[in-house]
């Protein structure tokens, strides 16, 4: 008997050691007595109960310890046990006596009494809070990963490197991809398939790179063109999982468009640099003969120098500089949508002859020939006469410029249905297909060889294209290749018969004598002010000069001019403020004010009108225009409304 008791104690001791090692609480629910007993100390620790409290019944246990949100599941587990007699199992939250919430796992089996009916439930309880928190953290981590994986704009995929019999990389299998994968690659239904299957002509370099990542465990970032896909990718590749699995993760972006934009920006910067160099060259060209002409005049050798020849030369060079500046201003206005067309119904042949006159004169000395073929019928368009002449003149000048001596330029016009086409062809240097594609871009020139001294600024064709488009027309370029000449074709809509007739001229005749007037010239550039004043005095006018805004105000009040030629950018008081203050004086209301300035944007004209300036002229002043202007008295008649 003693041996049996010792064996029983030894068995119980072993059970105690095992349950303590496993941190298991042993409990028993006496069903008929509705009493729960703790068979070892662990349940007291799990539920925070003092052993002196004694046993609890099932109802109290459920009420005090089972978390309210898990109580229904607990009841369902007990009910299933009593109905089926199967093993009891439940995982849920329990509230300790100190209020701490713990996760506990219950497991147990029914034990029958002598009558063969369930007498009690014997089971275990284990605190699994740490395990549950780890599971929750893992679930949250997986959710964060999934949200990131599926939500990022970059393509992302998990891949596995495939090796051949010799252990060399030969392909990549796609195991998992995010939604952006298709957007970045254009490939669909890729999971489980290989790269070579999806892109048969894939560059082997891609497999080599990923082989190093998967086998050596090296992360790498690189940019690489996928020529077979017509794309360029920025890729980050990093190994994942066990090294023997040869798995890796890719995060990548299609940068094809970004590279195209960057290349376009580089090309644009290059064109701008070339343009600035060309601008400096083109401005120096007329400056050199202007300086020479001035030196000849300063030399005073009137017997040796043909004054009129020098004057004509200097006038031509000055006009060239003005054209360069005007072209720059025009292309800026057109690009900003601030150019205003003066539309009228006009006969196109007249405009073509007007544009061709200047070009023909320049071609005579170089033995180049210009032929013009026009239809017998008069063709009318609705447009800006000056702008259409500017476009035709630009194209004729270009054709002449890039045609060798004794070359030919041909201009023809024809009616095609309700449109008219103007074709300008030459037998000059021609163009490559790439040059044709870019010829209308800003700052692009077909020929920039140093031996060509008349390359231009590369803005004339851009300006011509914009102006034609403003007239609802088109302009195209064609060439059979270098050395085979070029052809430019303008297409414009013909005018409807309902359009207004041409404006009648009402300009004063240039032979009308100038009327002597009192004129105040205001300019902080002393050379500009004095030279203009001298010119006006030679015309018989009484002239006074001021060099800043405050001086202009004093002179205007004391001199009382009929006409004020006013610069805008003045020290002390700018021209707009000078005009505003003059208009606020009783003596200044009848004075005629003309802004003579380098500022010529539409907003500059608008501001001039706002402060009471009558006209806004852009420097340099056209002397012929000024003389014509002065043939009419300029002081305002106060009797007129």
XYZ file of C-alpha atoms in Angstrom:
641
model
C 0.000 0.000 0.000
C 2.799 2.397 0.853
C 4.466 1.617 -2.455
C 1.253 2.471 -4.293
C 0.986 5.769 -2.440
C 4.608 6.598 -3.235
C 4.038 5.780 -6.869
C 0.930 7.968 -6.862
C 2.828 10.853 -5.251
C 5.644 10.433 -7.771
C 3.146 10.449 -10.617
C 1.448 13.556 -9.277
C 4.822 15.219 -8.863
C 5.746 14.472 -12.439
C 2.371 15.834 -13.583
C 2.963 18.978 -11.537
C 6.401 19.486 -13.027
C 5.126 18.987 -16.551
C 2.170 21.352 -16.154
C 4.345 23.986 -14.496
C 6.937 23.684 -17.241
C 4.189 24.064 -19.820
C 2.623 26.874 -17.752
C -0.663 24.963 -17.805
C -3.391 25.531 -15.259
C -5.349 22.407 -14.299
C -9.014 22.918 -13.448
C -12.076 20.857 -12.816
C -15.742 21.781 -13.211
C -17.994 19.646 -11.055
C -21.057 19.736 -13.233
C -23.762 18.640 -10.784
C -22.415 20.839 -7.999
C -21.670 23.716 -10.427
C -18.315 24.236 -8.750
C -14.932 25.022 -10.295
C -11.748 23.998 -8.516
C -8.173 24.821 -9.418
C -6.097 21.672 -9.362
C -2.773 23.512 -9.366
C -1.559 27.055 -8.671
C -1.322 28.238 -12.296
C -5.023 29.256 -12.728
C -4.656 31.617 -9.745
C -1.815 33.358 -11.602
C -3.656 33.419 -14.926
C -6.827 34.994 -13.532
C -5.224 37.003 -10.728
C -7.173 35.187 -7.961
C -6.013 34.864 -4.370
C -5.994 31.172 -3.395
C -7.827 32.067 -0.185
C -10.934 32.931 -2.180
C -11.701 29.258 -2.731
C -13.585 27.742 -5.643
C -16.003 29.634 -7.897
C -19.100 28.355 -9.682
C -19.487 28.438 -13.477
C -21.960 31.314 -13.502
C -19.652 33.549 -11.466
C -16.655 32.534 -13.543
C -18.455 33.468 -16.751
C -19.726 36.755 -15.334
C -16.502 37.944 -13.689
C -13.789 36.610 -15.956
C -15.053 36.052 -19.521
C -14.714 39.181 -21.682
C -18.217 40.475 -22.640
C -17.369 40.474 -26.338
C -16.388 36.778 -26.171
C -19.114 35.595 -23.751
C -21.477 34.305 -26.465
C -18.722 32.226 -28.036
C -17.844 30.809 -24.610
C -21.462 29.803 -23.978
C -21.697 28.197 -27.417
C -18.561 26.129 -26.728
C -19.967 24.886 -23.379
C -23.346 24.098 -24.954
C -21.695 22.114 -27.758
C -19.732 20.154 -25.154
C -22.826 19.238 -23.172
C -24.781 18.319 -26.291
C -22.151 16.220 -28.079
C -19.752 15.235 -25.336
C -16.861 16.073 -27.607
C -13.628 17.682 -26.439
C -14.039 21.182 -25.035
C -11.888 23.892 -26.694
C -12.071 27.659 -26.450
C -9.754 30.610 -27.059
C -10.854 34.036 -25.892
C -10.248 37.065 -23.790
C -10.550 37.013 -20.043
C -10.462 39.844 -17.543
C -8.221 39.350 -14.523
C -9.176 40.582 -11.094
C -6.806 43.537 -11.586
C -8.586 44.496 -14.857
C -5.829 43.308 -17.189
C -7.163 41.553 -20.305
C -5.487 38.263 -21.173
C -5.968 35.696 -23.904
C -6.519 32.204 -22.490
C -6.854 28.845 -24.224
C -9.133 26.263 -22.554
C -9.146 22.555 -23.432
C -10.862 19.708 -21.584
C -12.730 16.396 -21.667
C -15.887 15.158 -19.943
C -15.414 12.486 -17.280
C -18.389 10.198 -16.513
C -19.418 9.247 -13.008
C -20.317 5.762 -11.821
C -23.749 6.033 -13.423
C -22.150 6.613 -16.849
C -23.304 10.234 -17.116
C -21.023 13.282 -17.292
C -19.904 14.102 -13.792
C -17.226 16.677 -14.274
C -15.090 18.422 -16.907
C -11.317 18.143 -16.470
C -9.151 20.475 -18.483
C -6.240 22.855 -18.852
C -5.901 26.617 -19.143
C -2.943 28.342 -20.803
C -2.190 32.072 -21.044
C -1.613 32.677 -24.759
C -1.593 36.499 -24.599
C 1.970 36.790 -25.920
C 1.168 34.430 -28.803
C -2.016 36.334 -29.694
C -0.230 39.680 -29.584
C 2.466 38.277 -31.856
C -0.226 37.014 -34.222
C -1.933 40.417 -34.184
C 1.369 42.171 -34.831
C 2.051 39.777 -37.680
C -1.419 40.368 -39.106
C -0.962 44.142 -38.832
C 2.458 43.865 -40.435
C 1.033 41.766 -43.240
C -1.762 44.330 -43.716
C 0.750 47.179 -43.856
C 2.854 45.247 -46.343
C -0.200 44.437 -48.444
C -1.397 48.046 -48.407
C 2.053 49.271 -49.385
C 2.519 46.545 -51.987
C -0.819 47.202 -53.651
C -0.991 50.960 -53.113
C 2.352 52.266 -54.393
C 2.591 53.771 -57.867
C 5.825 51.890 -58.575
C 5.672 48.428 -60.056
C 6.520 45.749 -57.500
C 6.947 41.994 -57.842
C 8.358 38.962 -56.060
C 10.455 36.830 -58.397
C 12.428 33.598 -58.377
C 15.594 33.017 -60.343
C 15.546 29.851 -62.474
C 18.802 27.930 -63.007
C 19.722 25.531 -65.801
C 21.330 22.081 -65.320
C 24.747 23.710 -64.944
C 23.487 26.061 -62.232
C 23.565 29.153 -64.475
C 20.680 31.687 -64.456
C 18.473 31.419 -67.528
C 15.086 32.930 -66.623
C 12.951 34.649 -63.974
C 9.578 33.447 -62.695
C 7.069 36.026 -61.434
C 5.484 34.844 -58.177
C 3.517 37.907 -57.101
C 2.848 41.338 -58.640
C 1.059 44.493 -57.519
C -1.598 46.383 -59.548
C 0.946 48.993 -60.715
C 2.991 46.259 -62.414
C 0.723 46.283 -65.469
C 0.729 50.097 -65.631
C 4.524 50.262 -65.543
C 5.202 47.388 -67.958
C 2.092 46.946 -70.097
C 2.217 43.200 -69.305
C -0.914 41.345 -68.110
C -1.660 37.962 -66.480
C 1.969 37.431 -65.509
C 1.844 35.516 -62.205
C 3.459 32.090 -62.592
C 4.959 32.952 -65.976
C 8.576 33.740 -66.834
C 10.205 36.872 -68.250
C 11.367 35.118 -71.405
C 7.857 33.829 -71.933
C 6.425 37.325 -71.571
C 9.230 39.139 -73.447
C 10.805 36.658 -75.902
C 13.509 39.077 -77.126
C 14.552 40.118 -73.631
C 18.143 41.342 -73.381
C 20.219 38.704 -71.468
C 21.722 41.543 -69.425
C 18.537 41.620 -67.332
C 18.958 37.949 -66.330
C 22.629 38.548 -65.488
C 21.795 41.447 -63.175
C 19.062 39.551 -61.333
C 21.281 36.472 -61.113
C 23.788 38.437 -59.030
C 21.006 39.685 -56.765
C 19.474 36.230 -56.139
C 22.705 34.199 -55.907
C 25.084 36.639 -54.231
C 22.424 38.308 -52.076
C 23.394 41.789 -53.287
C 20.892 44.641 -53.484
C 21.269 46.867 -56.536
C 19.698 49.994 -58.049
C 20.113 50.726 -61.751
C 18.600 52.240 -64.901
C 18.368 49.978 -67.932
C 16.592 50.133 -71.295
C 14.333 47.187 -72.126
C 14.586 47.548 -75.884
C 12.272 44.609 -76.545
C 9.552 46.459 -74.626
C 10.398 49.928 -75.925
C 10.814 51.199 -72.367
C 13.458 52.362 -69.911
C 13.209 51.352 -66.245
C 14.637 52.560 -62.960
C 14.912 49.402 -60.831
C 15.708 48.488 -57.221
C 16.276 44.741 -56.676
C 16.891 43.091 -53.312
C 17.033 39.428 -52.185
C 14.326 37.964 -49.952
C 13.746 34.692 -48.102
C 16.246 31.831 -47.779
C 19.300 32.186 -50.044
C 18.714 28.739 -51.506
C 15.258 29.818 -52.735
C 16.868 32.398 -55.063
C 13.996 34.807 -54.536
C 14.162 38.585 -54.817
C 11.902 41.630 -54.853
C 11.795 44.279 -57.583
C 10.527 47.850 -57.205
C 10.670 49.701 -60.496
C 9.379 52.682 -62.489
C 8.974 53.217 -66.209
C 11.102 56.329 -66.858
C 10.783 56.331 -70.640
C 8.764 59.548 -70.734
C 10.968 61.197 -68.111
C 14.063 60.412 -70.171
C 12.354 61.746 -73.284
C 11.485 64.996 -71.510
C 15.013 65.321 -70.108
C 16.474 64.754 -73.561
C 14.100 67.337 -75.002
C 15.158 69.811 -72.299
C 18.825 69.163 -73.046
C 18.171 69.691 -76.743
C 16.207 72.849 -75.951
C 19.042 74.173 -73.784
C 21.480 73.407 -76.571
C 19.306 75.273 -79.072
C 19.037 78.226 -76.711
C 22.806 78.315 -76.274
C 23.247 78.212 -80.031
C 20.596 80.917 -80.365
C 22.344 83.246 -77.913
C 25.632 82.758 -79.728
C 23.890 83.407 -83.056
C 22.103 86.464 -81.662
C 25.424 87.944 -80.575
C 26.818 87.205 -84.043
C 23.822 88.673 -85.861
C 23.869 91.842 -83.752
C 27.612 92.330 -84.252
C 27.230 92.052 -88.027
C 25.328 95.362 -88.426
C 27.241 97.010 -85.568
C 30.545 96.642 -87.388
C 29.578 98.673 -90.505
C 27.731 101.191 -88.295
C 30.918 101.802 -86.344
C 32.901 102.056 -89.585
C 30.426 104.577 -90.981
C 30.668 106.708 -87.874
C 34.453 106.647 -88.092
C 34.299 107.740 -91.734
C 32.064 110.654 -90.775
C 34.290 111.560 -87.837
C 37.321 111.497 -90.139
C 35.923 114.554 -91.907
C 37.306 113.584 -95.312
C 34.228 114.665 -97.178
C 36.039 114.711 -100.510
C 37.026 111.067 -100.181
C 33.858 109.670 -98.702
C 30.512 109.389 -100.436
C 28.311 110.622 -97.600
C 25.136 109.362 -99.212
C 26.610 105.877 -99.705
C 27.612 105.753 -96.032
C 24.159 106.973 -95.000
C 22.428 104.310 -97.101
C 24.690 101.610 -95.682
C 24.094 102.687 -92.092
C 20.345 102.870 -92.700
C 20.315 99.318 -94.069
C 22.268 97.999 -91.095
C 20.056 99.828 -88.625
C 16.960 98.383 -90.296
C 18.525 94.924 -89.991
C 18.983 95.400 -86.230
C 15.413 96.645 -85.877
C 14.137 93.576 -87.758
C 16.067 91.271 -85.428
C 14.575 92.906 -82.358
C 11.088 93.004 -83.910
C 11.265 89.283 -84.703
C 12.244 88.519 -81.114
C 9.353 90.591 -79.784
C 6.902 89.114 -82.294
C 7.695 85.483 -81.479
C 7.357 86.267 -77.769
C 3.959 87.914 -78.281
C 2.698 85.095 -80.477
C 3.802 82.402 -78.000
C 2.069 84.275 -75.171
C -1.074 84.756 -77.281
C -0.771 88.547 -77.051
C -0.449 89.442 -80.726
C -3.317 91.374 -82.319
C -4.166 90.862 -85.993
C -5.649 93.720 -88.022
C -7.951 91.690 -90.230
C -9.185 92.928 -93.596
C -10.241 91.507 -96.934
C -7.246 91.717 -99.252
C -6.139 90.591 -102.680
C -3.304 88.113 -102.091
C -1.273 88.832 -105.250
C -0.680 92.414 -104.084
C 0.701 91.211 -100.762
C 2.999 88.714 -102.500
C 4.430 91.383 -104.810
C 4.947 93.661 -101.803
C 6.851 90.933 -99.918
C 8.910 89.977 -102.974
C 10.167 93.497 -103.748
C 12.760 93.627 -100.972
C 13.948 90.072 -101.613
C 14.382 90.639 -105.355
C 16.587 93.673 -104.746
C 18.874 91.650 -102.457
C 19.087 88.747 -104.930
C 20.245 90.850 -107.883
C 23.783 91.257 -106.577
C 24.201 87.512 -106.016
C 22.935 86.518 -109.470
C 20.068 84.551 -107.898
C 16.749 84.526 -109.713
C 13.255 84.779 -108.303
C 10.334 83.738 -110.496
C 6.713 84.359 -109.503
C 3.744 82.525 -111.014
C 0.275 83.777 -110.028
C -3.179 82.746 -111.300
C -5.159 85.048 -113.573
C -8.077 85.330 -111.143
C -7.868 87.587 -108.098
C -7.815 85.551 -104.882
C -8.904 87.200 -101.664
C -8.270 86.209 -98.055
C -9.302 87.653 -94.726
C -6.107 88.494 -92.878
C -3.545 90.940 -91.565
C -1.806 92.415 -94.621
C 1.446 93.179 -92.796
C 1.654 89.746 -91.164
C 0.979 87.802 -94.358
C 3.635 89.887 -96.132
C 5.972 89.141 -93.208
C 5.415 85.384 -93.576
C 5.963 85.365 -97.343
C 8.992 87.621 -96.948
C 10.471 85.290 -94.295
C 10.120 82.271 -96.556
C 11.542 84.081 -99.578
C 14.482 85.376 -97.540
C 15.158 81.866 -96.232
C 15.009 80.405 -99.719
C 17.426 83.034 -101.009
C 19.705 82.704 -97.983
C 20.209 78.966 -98.409
C 20.477 79.013 -102.194
C 23.873 79.295 -103.840
C 24.835 82.039 -106.313
C 23.017 81.673 -109.640
C 20.394 79.566 -107.872
C 16.657 79.809 -108.430
C 13.735 80.530 -106.110
C 10.210 79.954 -107.400
C 6.996 81.279 -105.880
C 3.650 80.026 -107.172
C 0.077 80.472 -106.029
C -2.957 78.360 -106.866
C -6.569 77.948 -105.830
C -7.572 74.542 -104.415
C -11.314 74.389 -103.762
C -12.033 76.995 -101.047
C -8.367 77.436 -100.168
C -5.316 79.062 -101.671
C -1.810 77.621 -101.604
C 1.422 79.602 -101.818
C 4.450 77.453 -102.667
C 8.042 78.679 -102.340
C 10.663 76.284 -103.725
C 14.431 76.630 -104.065
C 17.336 74.549 -105.367
C 19.493 75.226 -102.304
C 21.015 73.134 -99.510
C 17.895 71.049 -98.808
C 17.108 69.277 -95.544
C 17.326 65.870 -93.930
C 14.122 64.188 -92.641
C 15.168 65.035 -89.068
C 15.643 68.699 -89.968
C 12.207 68.766 -91.610
C 10.633 67.425 -88.406
C 12.288 70.151 -86.324
C 12.482 73.075 -88.732
C 9.525 74.969 -87.228
C 10.779 74.591 -83.637
C 12.061 77.698 -81.889
C 15.798 78.413 -82.303
C 16.257 75.576 -84.839
C 18.344 76.293 -87.926
C 18.785 74.000 -90.897
C 22.420 74.977 -91.441
C 24.756 76.307 -88.757
C 28.062 75.945 -90.582
C 30.497 78.727 -89.784
C 31.056 79.471 -93.469
C 27.438 80.548 -93.792
C 27.329 84.145 -92.563
C 23.544 84.560 -92.911
C 22.229 81.771 -90.728
C 19.713 83.951 -88.858
C 18.286 83.540 -85.356
C 16.244 80.405 -85.954
C 12.956 82.127 -85.071
C 11.642 83.201 -88.484
C 10.001 79.887 -89.368
C 8.556 79.497 -85.871
C 7.034 82.959 -86.132
C 5.761 82.254 -89.666
C 4.067 79.033 -88.547
C 2.356 80.757 -85.613
C 1.146 83.635 -87.788
C -0.232 81.304 -90.466
C -2.044 79.270 -87.810
C -3.577 82.481 -86.425
C -5.028 82.926 -89.925
C -6.521 79.400 -89.677
C -3.994 78.121 -92.199
C -1.115 75.649 -92.320
C 2.507 75.700 -93.383
C 4.576 72.633 -94.282
C 8.157 71.907 -95.326
C 9.494 69.267 -97.706
C 12.835 68.294 -99.215
C 14.200 65.342 -101.154
C 17.404 65.534 -99.164
C 20.629 67.541 -98.653
C 21.623 69.507 -101.753
C 18.255 68.956 -103.432
C 16.460 72.124 -102.394
C 13.455 72.768 -100.146
C 9.781 73.533 -100.623
C 7.527 75.401 -98.212
C 3.771 75.442 -98.753
C 1.309 77.845 -97.122
C -2.402 76.999 -97.214
C -4.955 79.679 -96.294
C -8.765 79.760 -96.439
C -10.221 82.012 -99.123
C -12.350 84.915 -97.926
C -16.131 84.680 -98.038
C -17.846 87.160 -100.312
C -19.578 88.599 -97.262
C -16.328 89.880 -95.807
C -15.801 93.624 -95.710
C -14.057 95.409 -98.520
C -10.485 96.667 -98.061
C -10.039 99.698 -95.869
C -9.817 102.935 -97.735
C -6.619 104.847 -97.266
C -6.807 108.171 -95.548
C -3.173 108.803 -94.785
C -1.733 112.225 -95.265
C 0.568 112.689 -98.208
C 4.275 112.583 -97.357
C 4.902 115.864 -99.204
C 2.727 117.802 -96.763
C 5.106 120.191 -94.955
C 5.753 119.688 -91.244
C 4.158 122.223 -88.887
C 6.558 123.875 -86.455
C 5.726 122.774 -82.921
C 7.035 123.075 -79.381
C 8.382 119.647 -78.420
C 9.746 118.351 -75.102
C 12.024 115.297 -75.422
C 12.481 113.273 -72.199
C 15.031 110.435 -72.086
C 17.676 109.451 -69.532
C 19.910 108.291 -72.398
C 21.572 111.628 -73.227
C 22.813 110.512 -76.647
C 19.333 109.375 -77.645
C 17.699 112.562 -76.323
C 20.186 114.987 -77.896
C 20.280 113.258 -81.290
C 16.478 113.233 -81.501
C 16.333 116.881 -80.388
C 18.873 117.842 -83.078
C 16.832 116.057 -85.734
C 13.684 117.876 -84.629
C 15.417 121.267 -84.567
C 16.580 120.671 -88.141
C 12.887 120.274 -88.983
C 12.213 123.784 -87.631
C 10.704 122.782 -84.285
C 11.411 124.406 -80.910
C 12.815 121.678 -78.685
C 13.738 121.306 -75.031
C 15.350 118.228 -73.437
C 14.956 116.670 -69.959
C 16.863 113.657 -68.598
C 14.786 112.407 -65.648
C 11.199 112.385 -64.390
C 11.408 115.332 -61.990
C 13.179 117.489 -64.553
C 10.480 116.533 -67.070
C 7.719 117.748 -64.727
C 9.405 121.153 -64.284
C 10.114 121.538 -68.014
C 6.550 120.547 -68.962
C 5.121 123.219 -66.654
C 7.441 126.043 -67.772
C 7.972 125.190 -71.461
C 4.322 124.244 -72.136
C 5.064 121.984 -75.137
C 2.562 121.034 -77.832
C 4.063 117.534 -77.918
C 5.829 115.497 -75.244
C 8.021 112.570 -76.414
C 8.349 110.660 -73.141
C 10.612 107.751 -72.227
C 9.120 105.407 -69.600
C 12.148 104.040 -67.741
C 13.325 107.263 -66.063
C 15.233 107.902 -62.825
C 13.543 109.708 -59.890
C 10.054 109.491 -61.446
C 9.088 106.965 -64.139
C 7.314 108.029 -67.304
C 3.882 106.657 -66.356
C 3.853 108.775 -63.204
C 5.068 111.833 -65.135
C 2.152 111.456 -67.551
C -0.354 110.902 -64.747
C 0.756 114.038 -62.887
C 0.768 116.157 -66.057
C -2.804 115.090 -66.834
C -3.825 116.130 -63.312
C -2.744 119.737 -64.030
C -4.954 122.195 -65.866
C -2.088 123.129 -68.226
C -1.444 119.466 -69.024
C -4.831 118.414 -70.348
C -4.242 119.676 -73.918
C -0.654 118.460 -74.227
C -0.206 115.560 -76.692
C 1.897 112.822 -75.066
C 3.664 110.046 -76.949
C 5.464 107.275 -75.014
C 8.764 106.528 -76.781
C 10.170 103.464 -75.011
C 11.788 100.066 -75.324
C 8.827 98.471 -73.534
C 6.381 97.206 -76.152
C 4.252 94.432 -74.657
C 0.425 94.744 -74.839
C 0.273 95.456 -71.101
C 2.695 98.377 -71.620
C 0.349 99.898 -74.215
C -2.602 99.374 -71.849
C -0.831 101.086 -68.961
C 0.046 104.044 -71.193
C -3.611 104.491 -72.077
C -4.610 104.266 -68.396
C -2.407 107.240 -67.378
C -3.487 109.453 -70.304
C -0.709 108.838 -72.839
C -2.090 109.379 -76.344
C 0.192 107.015 -78.287
C 2.741 104.336 -77.405
C 5.754 103.914 -79.748
C 8.523 101.364 -79.415
C 12.164 102.389 -79.884
C 13.915 102.967 -82.185
C 11.534 105.493 -83.672
C 10.902 105.253 -87.400
C 12.089 108.680 -88.602
C 9.797 108.628 -91.635
C 6.856 107.845 -89.345
C 7.862 110.671 -86.996
C 8.126 113.190 -89.830
C 4.723 112.158 -91.156
C 3.320 112.420 -87.634
C 4.611 115.989 -87.283
C 2.809 117.175 -90.416
C -0.305 117.479 -88.227
C -0.571 119.868 -85.246
C -0.563 117.869 -82.031
C -1.855 120.177 -79.297
C -5.350 119.046 -78.437
C -8.247 121.326 -79.303
C -9.991 121.909 -75.984
C -13.224 122.864 -77.771
C -13.589 119.277 -78.992
C -15.340 116.802 -76.729
